Short mmCIF file of C-alpha atoms and ligand atoms in Angstrom, two decimals:
data_model
loop_
_atom_site.label_atom_id
_atom_site.label_comp_id
_atom_site.label_asym_id
_atom_site.label_seq_id
_atom_site.Cartn_x
_atom_site.Cartn_y
_atom_site.Cartn_z
CA MET U 1 137.37 96.04 83.64
CA ALA U 2 135.49 93.61 84.59
CA LEU U 3 134.12 92.06 88.00
CA PRO U 4 136.95 89.76 89.58
CA PRO U 5 134.99 87.08 90.83
CA LEU U 6 133.25 86.60 87.64
CA VAL U 7 136.41 86.85 85.55
CA GLU U 8 136.48 83.02 86.17
CA PRO U 9 132.95 81.47 84.57
CA ALA U 10 132.03 78.32 86.25
CA ALA U 11 128.70 76.95 85.57
CA GLU U 12 128.35 75.69 81.58
CA LEU U 13 124.97 77.33 80.08
CA THR U 14 122.77 74.57 79.77
CA LYS U 15 120.94 73.85 75.41
CA GLU U 16 117.57 75.80 77.18
CA GLU U 17 119.82 78.59 77.98
CA VAL U 18 122.08 78.48 75.01
CA ALA U 19 118.80 78.91 72.83
CA ARG U 20 117.56 82.16 74.98
CA TYR U 21 120.97 83.95 74.68
CA SER U 22 122.05 82.92 71.04
CA ARG U 23 121.31 86.43 70.09
CA HIS U 24 124.08 87.40 73.07
CA LEU U 25 125.65 84.73 72.40
CA ILE U 26 127.01 85.43 68.67
CA ILE U 27 128.04 88.78 69.39
CA PRO U 28 132.15 88.15 69.28
CA ASP U 29 132.69 90.17 72.52
CA VAL U 30 130.06 88.38 74.80
CA GLY U 31 129.87 84.94 73.03
CA VAL U 32 130.23 82.19 76.03
CA ASP U 33 132.17 83.63 78.00
CA GLY U 34 130.35 86.56 78.80
CA GLN U 35 126.95 84.93 78.79
CA LYS U 36 128.90 82.85 81.99
CA ARG U 37 129.57 85.60 83.10
CA LEU U 38 125.84 86.86 83.42
CA LYS U 39 124.39 83.22 84.81
CA ASN U 40 127.84 84.52 87.59
CA ALA U 41 126.75 87.80 88.66
CA LYS U 42 124.80 88.35 91.04
CA VAL U 43 123.10 92.06 91.84
CA LEU U 44 120.99 93.90 93.41
CA VAL U 45 118.68 96.91 92.41
CA VAL U 46 117.48 99.48 94.92
CA GLY U 47 114.42 100.47 94.48
CA ALA U 48 111.95 98.82 92.13
CA GLY U 49 110.65 101.72 91.11
CA GLY U 50 110.94 104.05 87.97
CA LEU U 51 114.42 102.89 86.99
CA GLY U 52 114.11 99.43 89.11
CA SER U 53 111.81 98.51 86.93
CA PRO U 54 113.63 98.55 83.33
CA ALA U 55 116.88 97.45 84.82
CA LEU U 56 115.04 94.43 86.24
CA LEU U 57 112.92 93.48 83.47
CA TYR U 58 116.45 93.62 80.82
CA LEU U 59 118.81 91.76 83.84
CA ALA U 60 116.47 89.78 84.14
CA ALA U 61 116.45 89.04 79.69
CA ALA U 62 119.55 89.79 79.86
CA GLY U 63 120.18 86.28 82.30
CA VAL U 64 121.58 87.77 85.24
CA GLY U 65 121.56 84.37 87.57
CA THR U 66 120.43 86.26 90.45
CA LEU U 67 118.95 89.26 90.53
CA GLY U 68 118.07 91.16 94.75
CA VAL U 69 115.42 93.96 94.81
CA VAL U 70 115.38 96.05 97.55
CA ASP U 71 111.59 97.94 98.04
CA PHE U 72 109.70 98.12 101.06
CA ASP U 73 106.54 100.01 99.55
CA THR U 74 103.66 98.54 98.02
CA VAL U 75 102.82 99.65 94.11
CA ASP U 76 100.21 102.02 93.75
CA GLU U 77 98.58 103.44 90.91
CA SER U 78 100.68 106.20 90.67
CA ASN U 79 103.49 104.78 89.25
CA LEU U 80 102.21 102.42 86.65
CA GLN U 81 102.66 105.70 84.27
CA ARG U 82 106.51 104.55 84.44
CA GLN U 83 106.89 101.48 86.73
CA VAL U 84 105.96 98.95 83.68
CA ILE U 85 107.19 95.32 86.17
CA HIS U 86 104.00 96.30 87.27
CA GLY U 87 100.39 95.92 86.08
CA GLN U 88 97.10 96.93 87.56
CA SER U 89 96.61 93.71 88.95
CA ASP U 90 99.61 94.90 90.95
CA VAL U 91 98.02 97.55 92.31
CA GLY U 92 98.15 97.38 97.13
CA LYS U 93 100.84 94.55 96.22
CA PRO U 94 104.79 95.03 97.98
CA LYS U 95 106.80 95.80 94.61
CA ALA U 96 109.46 93.25 95.27
CA GLU U 97 106.72 90.50 95.18
CA SER U 98 105.07 92.02 91.71
CA ALA U 99 108.74 92.61 90.21
CA ARG U 100 109.74 88.99 91.52
CA ASP U 101 106.47 87.85 89.44
CA SER U 102 107.29 89.94 86.32
CA ILE U 103 110.55 88.48 86.62
CA ALA U 104 110.08 84.75 86.70
CA GLU U 105 107.46 85.49 83.43
CA ILE U 106 110.26 87.09 81.65
CA ASN U 107 113.15 84.60 82.63
CA PRO U 108 112.41 81.55 84.83
CA PHE U 109 115.98 80.80 85.21
CA VAL U 110 116.90 83.60 87.09
CA LYS U 111 117.22 83.25 90.37
CA VAL U 112 115.50 86.16 92.88
CA ASN U 113 116.14 87.91 96.21
CA LEU U 114 113.26 89.91 97.66
CA HIS U 115 114.80 91.82 100.68
CA GLN U 116 110.90 93.92 102.28
CA VAL U 117 112.57 96.39 104.33
CA HIS U 118 113.99 100.08 104.73
CA LEU U 119 117.55 100.17 103.32
CA ASN U 120 119.53 101.45 106.07
CA SER U 121 122.20 101.63 107.95
CA GLU U 122 121.54 98.82 110.35
CA ASN U 123 121.17 96.20 107.22
CA ALA U 124 123.14 98.10 104.24
CA LEU U 125 125.74 95.91 104.93
CA ASP U 126 125.00 92.94 105.45
CA ILE U 127 122.53 92.98 102.32
CA PHE U 128 124.76 94.28 99.58
CA ARG U 129 127.90 91.53 100.65
CA ASP U 130 126.11 88.84 98.75
CA TYR U 131 126.24 90.58 95.39
CA ASP U 132 128.45 91.62 92.90
CA LEU U 133 127.46 94.63 91.33
CA ILE U 134 124.57 97.18 92.82
CA LEU U 135 122.06 99.04 91.05
CA ASP U 136 120.70 102.23 92.74
CA GLY U 137 117.21 102.96 91.40
CA THR U 138 115.83 105.33 94.59
CA ASP U 139 114.86 108.95 94.87
CA ASN U 140 115.71 110.41 97.86
CA PHE U 141 119.30 111.56 98.72
CA ALA U 142 119.66 109.84 102.30
CA THR U 143 119.87 106.64 100.35
CA ARG U 144 121.47 107.54 97.50
CA TYR U 145 124.22 108.51 100.16
CA LEU U 146 124.11 105.31 102.79
CA VAL U 147 124.06 103.57 99.05
CA ASN U 148 127.51 105.09 98.09
CA ASP U 149 128.51 104.22 101.68
CA ALA U 150 127.68 101.15 101.96
CA ALA U 151 129.89 100.15 98.30
CA VAL U 152 132.68 101.99 99.27
CA LEU U 153 133.37 100.62 103.18
CA LEU U 154 132.55 96.51 100.59
CA GLY U 155 134.90 98.11 97.48
CA LYS U 156 131.42 97.30 95.71
CA PRO U 157 131.18 99.26 92.20
CA TYR U 158 127.51 100.17 91.47
CA VAL U 159 125.69 102.05 88.64
CA TRP U 160 123.83 104.78 90.26
CA GLY U 161 120.64 106.71 88.08
CA SER U 162 118.42 109.68 88.65
CA ILE U 163 115.52 111.02 87.08
CA PHE U 164 113.84 114.45 87.14
CA ARG U 165 111.24 115.23 84.41
CA PHE U 166 112.64 115.31 80.82
CA GLU U 167 116.21 114.89 81.76
CA GLY U 168 118.15 111.80 83.64
CA GLN U 169 121.76 110.67 84.78
CA VAL U 170 123.81 107.96 84.79
CA SER U 171 127.05 107.62 86.69
CA VAL U 172 129.37 104.42 87.85
CA PHE U 173 130.89 104.67 90.81
CA TRP U 174 133.75 102.18 92.36
CA ASP U 175 135.99 103.79 94.86
CA ASP U 176 137.84 100.70 94.51
CA ALA U 177 138.17 100.10 90.76
CA PRO U 178 141.56 98.94 89.58
CA GLY U 179 144.08 101.08 88.52
CA GLY U 180 143.40 103.24 91.49
CA GLN U 181 140.76 105.34 89.10
CA GLY U 182 137.59 104.94 91.78
CA LEU U 183 135.33 108.53 92.42
CA ASN U 184 132.61 107.63 94.57
CA TYR U 185 129.21 109.51 94.58
CA ARG U 186 130.35 112.32 97.02
CA ASP U 187 133.29 113.43 94.22
CA LEU U 188 129.93 114.26 92.38
CA TYR U 189 127.82 115.43 95.28
CA PRO U 190 130.06 116.17 98.21
CA GLU U 191 127.14 117.60 99.84
CA PRO U 192 123.53 116.32 99.76
CA PRO U 193 121.25 119.82 99.23
CA PRO U 194 119.44 121.69 101.47
CA PRO U 195 116.15 119.32 101.77
CA GLY U 196 113.16 120.31 99.92
CA MET U 197 115.88 122.84 97.21
CA VAL U 198 115.40 119.53 94.42
CA PRO U 199 112.28 118.84 94.31
CA SER U 200 111.66 115.13 93.76
CA CYS U 201 109.63 113.10 90.61
CA ALA U 202 106.75 112.59 92.98
CA GLU U 203 106.62 116.76 93.40
CA GLY U 204 107.80 117.49 89.56
CA GLY U 205 106.81 114.26 87.94
CA VAL U 206 108.51 112.77 85.22
CA LEU U 207 108.10 111.79 82.20
CA GLY U 208 107.41 108.06 82.24
CA VAL U 209 109.54 106.69 79.57
CA LEU U 210 112.57 108.52 80.73
CA CYS U 211 112.45 105.78 82.75
CA ALA U 212 113.17 103.35 80.11
CA SER U 213 115.82 105.41 78.30
CA ILE U 214 118.02 105.67 82.11
CA GLY U 215 117.43 102.42 83.46
CA SER U 216 118.17 100.85 80.12
CA ILE U 217 121.46 102.42 80.26
CA MET U 218 122.58 101.39 83.53
CA VAL U 219 121.53 97.68 82.58
CA THR U 220 123.67 98.64 79.84
CA GLU U 221 126.79 99.41 81.98
CA ALA U 222 125.98 97.18 84.48
CA ILE U 223 126.54 94.19 81.95
CA LYS U 224 129.68 95.79 80.54
CA LEU U 225 131.31 95.44 84.28
CA LEU U 226 129.82 92.02 84.26
CA THR U 227 130.69 90.72 81.25
CA GLY U 228 134.71 92.40 80.63
CA ILE U 229 133.64 94.93 77.69
CA GLY U 230 134.24 98.32 76.81
CA ASP U 231 134.45 101.54 78.35
CA PRO U 232 132.12 101.99 81.53
CA LEU U 233 131.11 105.07 82.82
CA LEU U 234 133.58 104.93 85.63
CA GLY U 235 134.63 108.98 86.34
CA ARG U 236 132.02 110.32 83.97
CA LEU U 237 128.96 111.38 84.27
CA MET U 238 126.13 111.06 81.67
CA VAL U 239 123.54 113.50 81.35
CA TYR U 240 120.35 112.55 79.46
CA ASP U 241 118.01 115.27 77.99
CA ALA U 242 115.13 114.13 76.50
CA LEU U 243 112.86 117.40 75.19
CA ASP U 244 116.49 118.08 72.93
CA MET U 245 117.58 114.56 72.69
CA THR U 246 121.08 115.56 73.35
CA TYR U 247 123.61 113.28 76.23
CA ARG U 248 126.76 114.50 76.98
CA THR U 249 129.10 113.06 78.75
CA ILE U 250 131.06 115.24 82.01
CA LYS U 251 134.95 114.27 83.45
CA ILE U 252 134.05 113.29 87.40
CA ARG U 253 137.37 113.68 89.09
CA LYS U 254 138.10 112.85 92.83
CA ASP U 255 137.55 115.71 95.07
CA PRO U 256 140.86 115.77 97.07
CA GLU U 257 138.41 117.02 99.98
CA SER U 258 136.26 114.67 100.30
CA PRO U 259 136.15 112.44 103.22
CA LYS U 260 137.36 109.08 104.26
CA ILE U 261 133.99 106.85 105.19
CA THR U 262 134.57 104.88 107.84
CA GLU U 263 131.11 103.70 108.76
CA LEU U 264 127.72 104.82 107.71
CA ILE U 265 126.38 107.64 109.68
CA ASP U 266 122.63 108.54 110.26
CA TYR U 267 121.38 109.19 106.52
CA ASP U 268 118.37 110.88 107.50
CA ALA U 269 120.07 113.42 109.83
CA PHE U 270 123.18 114.19 107.02
CA CYS U 271 120.22 114.89 104.76
CA GLY U 272 117.98 117.50 107.13
CA VAL U 273 115.07 114.90 106.05
CA VAL U 274 112.67 114.87 108.72
CA SER U 275 114.22 118.33 110.89
CA THR U 276 111.77 120.53 109.26
CA ASP U 277 108.93 118.96 109.69
CA ALA U 278 109.25 117.04 112.70
CA GLN U 279 110.53 120.34 115.03
CA GLU U 280 106.66 121.58 113.32
CA ALA U 281 105.47 119.06 115.07
CA ALA U 282 107.47 119.06 117.67
CA ALA U 283 106.72 122.24 118.27
CA GLY U 284 103.49 122.06 118.12
CA ASN U 285 103.08 123.75 114.68
CA THR U 286 100.69 121.30 112.85
CA ILE U 287 97.23 120.60 112.66
CA THR U 288 95.57 117.19 111.75
CA PRO U 289 93.06 117.25 108.09
CA LEU U 290 90.42 116.72 110.71
CA GLU U 291 91.46 119.37 112.87
CA LEU U 292 91.57 122.16 109.92
CA ARG U 293 88.30 121.13 108.94
CA HIS U 294 86.92 121.66 112.51
CA LYS U 295 88.48 125.08 112.35
CA GLN U 296 86.49 125.78 108.95
CA GLU U 297 83.44 124.36 110.13
CA ALA U 298 83.60 126.30 113.41
CA GLY U 299 83.82 129.77 111.04
CA ASP U 300 87.17 130.02 112.35
CA ASP U 301 88.90 133.50 110.85
CA PHE U 302 91.74 131.65 109.39
CA LEU U 303 94.18 132.20 105.75
CA LEU U 304 94.69 128.51 104.16
CA VAL U 305 97.52 129.00 101.84
CA ASP U 306 98.24 126.14 98.86
CA VAL U 307 102.19 126.21 98.58
CA ARG U 308 101.88 123.71 95.51
CA GLU U 309 102.46 125.02 92.30
CA PRO U 310 99.43 125.85 89.78
CA HIS U 311 99.21 122.67 87.59
CA GLU U 312 98.94 120.54 91.29
CA TYR U 313 96.04 123.04 92.21
CA GLU U 314 94.89 122.42 89.07
CA ILE U 315 94.84 118.85 89.96
CA VAL U 316 92.97 118.43 93.15
CA ARG U 317 92.70 121.40 95.57
CA ILE U 318 91.10 122.02 100.03
CA PRO U 319 88.32 123.83 98.87
CA GLY U 320 89.07 127.32 100.92
CA SER U 321 92.47 127.26 99.74
CA VAL U 322 94.15 130.27 98.63
CA LEU U 323 97.38 129.21 96.53
CA ILE U 324 100.48 131.07 96.89
CA PRO U 325 104.03 128.15 95.53
CA LYS U 326 106.44 128.05 97.81
CA ASP U 327 109.06 129.79 96.16
CA ARG U 328 107.23 132.91 96.94
CA ILE U 329 107.07 132.29 100.62
CA LEU U 330 110.90 131.62 101.01
CA SER U 331 111.80 133.96 99.18
CA GLY U 332 110.04 136.68 101.13
CA GLU U 333 108.04 137.88 98.04
CA ALA U 334 104.44 137.27 98.98
CA PHE U 335 105.26 138.70 102.43
CA ALA U 336 103.02 141.34 101.33
CA GLU U 337 99.80 139.57 100.18
CA LEU U 338 99.66 137.46 103.73
CA PRO U 339 97.23 138.95 105.95
CA GLN U 340 99.25 140.50 109.89
CA ASP U 341 95.37 139.57 111.20
CA LYS U 342 95.08 136.52 110.75
CA GLN U 343 96.14 132.89 111.40
CA ILE U 344 97.42 131.32 107.98
CA VAL U 345 96.67 127.68 107.68
CA LEU U 346 99.47 126.29 104.62
CA HIS U 347 99.72 122.59 103.20
CA CYS U 348 101.21 121.00 100.33
CA LYS U 349 101.00 117.88 98.48
CA SER U 350 101.96 115.69 101.85
CA GLY U 351 103.74 117.93 104.03
CA ALA U 352 107.64 118.54 103.21
CA ARG U 353 107.05 121.52 101.69
CA SER U 354 104.12 123.15 103.73
CA ALA U 355 106.83 122.59 106.56
CA GLU U 356 109.48 124.79 104.71
CA ALA U 357 107.08 127.30 103.92
CA LEU U 358 106.07 127.62 107.91
CA ALA U 359 109.92 128.16 108.43
CA ALA U 360 109.98 130.71 106.83
CA LEU U 361 106.44 132.17 108.23
CA HIS U 362 108.07 132.35 111.29
CA LYS U 363 111.01 133.85 110.63
CA ALA U 364 109.46 136.65 109.39
CA GLY U 365 106.97 137.11 112.32
CA PHE U 366 103.61 135.02 110.94
CA SER U 367 104.18 133.23 114.24
CA ASP U 368 100.73 131.45 115.22
CA ALA U 369 101.37 130.71 111.62
CA VAL U 370 100.63 126.47 111.40
CA HIS U 371 100.98 123.61 108.00
CA VAL U 372 98.54 120.95 107.84
CA GLY U 373 100.20 117.62 108.17
CA GLY U 374 99.99 115.09 105.24
CA GLY U 375 99.07 117.84 102.99
CA VAL U 376 96.22 118.05 100.64
CA LEU U 377 97.25 113.55 100.18
CA ALA U 378 96.23 112.95 104.02
CA TRP U 379 92.50 115.57 103.63
CA ALA U 380 91.36 113.14 100.13
CA ARG U 381 92.47 110.14 102.72
CA GLU U 382 91.07 111.37 106.00
CA VAL U 383 88.43 114.19 105.08
CA ASP U 384 87.03 113.60 101.28
CA PRO U 385 87.28 110.41 99.51
CA SER U 386 86.16 110.69 96.69
CA LEU U 387 89.01 113.78 95.92
CA PRO U 388 91.10 112.06 92.87
CA THR U 389 94.51 112.10 94.57
CA TYR U 390 98.09 112.06 92.34
N1 LIG S 401 115.82 103.14 101.82
C1 LIG S 401 114.92 102.47 100.81
N2 LIG S 401 114.25 101.11 101.02
C2 LIG S 401 114.05 100.21 100.17
N3 LIG S 401 113.72 100.80 99.30
C3 LIG S 401 113.58 102.32 98.61
C4 LIG S 401 114.50 103.02 99.97
N4 LIG S 401 113.96 104.55 99.10
C5 LIG S 401 113.49 104.18 98.23
N5 LIG S 401 112.99 103.04 97.60
C6 LIG S 401 112.03 103.06 96.58
O1 LIG S 401 112.66 103.52 95.41
C7 LIG S 401 111.60 103.57 94.64
C8 LIG S 401 111.75 104.70 94.31
O2 LIG S 401 111.34 105.05 92.69
P1 LIG S 401 110.28 106.01 92.33
O3 LIG S 401 110.91 107.09 92.91
O4 LIG S 401 110.61 106.15 90.82
O5 LIG S 401 109.00 104.96 92.75
P2 LIG S 401 108.14 106.12 93.75
O6 LIG S 401 108.81 106.85 95.05
O7 LIG S 401 107.38 104.34 93.73
O8 LIG S 401 107.80 107.48 93.05
P3 LIG S 401 106.65 108.60 93.59
O9 LIG S 401 107.73 108.93 94.78
O10 LIG S 401 106.58 109.48 92.19
O11 LIG S 401 105.31 108.04 93.98
C9 LIG S 401 110.62 103.59 95.66
O12 LIG S 401 109.57 102.13 95.37
C10 LIG S 401 111.32 103.33 97.03
O13 LIG S 401 109.98 102.59 97.61
#
């Protein structure tokens, strides 16, 4: 199955390109026609992070003629363990620019378009329109549903991947696929999980090399679609477990209940992204790290509870905090350990988990409990920059 606009290759390969791509050209299934299709192709990669990094490197090396890079973020030191398109000297640089520079080094024949924006409902259709194929390497549900819906509205195929700790998933979604067998992300995941239920890699971690395993499968699928060879993961979900070293594919079926996608919506609201945090802040239940510091210095009687996991507590902690992981608060198991006669102040890594735990405490009657906006990362930034961050 090939993408329609690429079936008639136009531009010829130059002498330099023939030399560069010779190991592709001698595979009969790829050949000159396949390589020309790659050269004609315009592929957009959303997110130049864990998955986007290896994906962009291999798409560029393979000779995809035009690559678009969407990312609004800058390179952080904690990215370098897996985001191999960026290097030490790129720390602090916009990820899209750093990716462009690495691509130029790997394959100067590739044209790179930068989209240094937060992909949202206002800009997604305009950005996607110019591309034949999209790769979604993002890490949050709001963007995943957005990418899906924009691709459905424009009739474009996309390759989706996700990673967590030692496990990864890949599939190809193309609602309008020839033959009427198309599916979209909502057939697999009709609803986003409740906020906080599925930890991100920033919360739960990820084996760096898993990004290469999953990112390279995403590129394999992209190349298959662009050149029209093989059997794409359309209607199938691939699940990879690095610890067992197993790959399984699971059939996905069209969800008859899946609503027809007619427009882009507010994906943050759909995924509940801002609700708990914003509600707590609006209700005056958030204190800043400096306010926490003042409470400590003033000798206020309160209990500072860190709701992260024990291994995170090992890395860095706010002095005076006790560890009670979020799940023990959400399940109610920890309530008996909490004092009734003093205020409880919660914190986590960046504020999301503590906002969730705070809502549970308020429901359970700990009405004067508050949480620290921005968590230990904000504490390290604003109160004690000597602390390590992760
Ligand atoms: N809506 C969006 N628009 C543009 N870029 C996005 C959007 N959502 C996510 N991204 C980008 O997708 C990438 C996701 O990759 P990944 O999660 O590996 O990186 P990270 O966010 O730097 O990692 P971590 O969260 O562990 O610090 C990030 O670079 C992020 O900036």
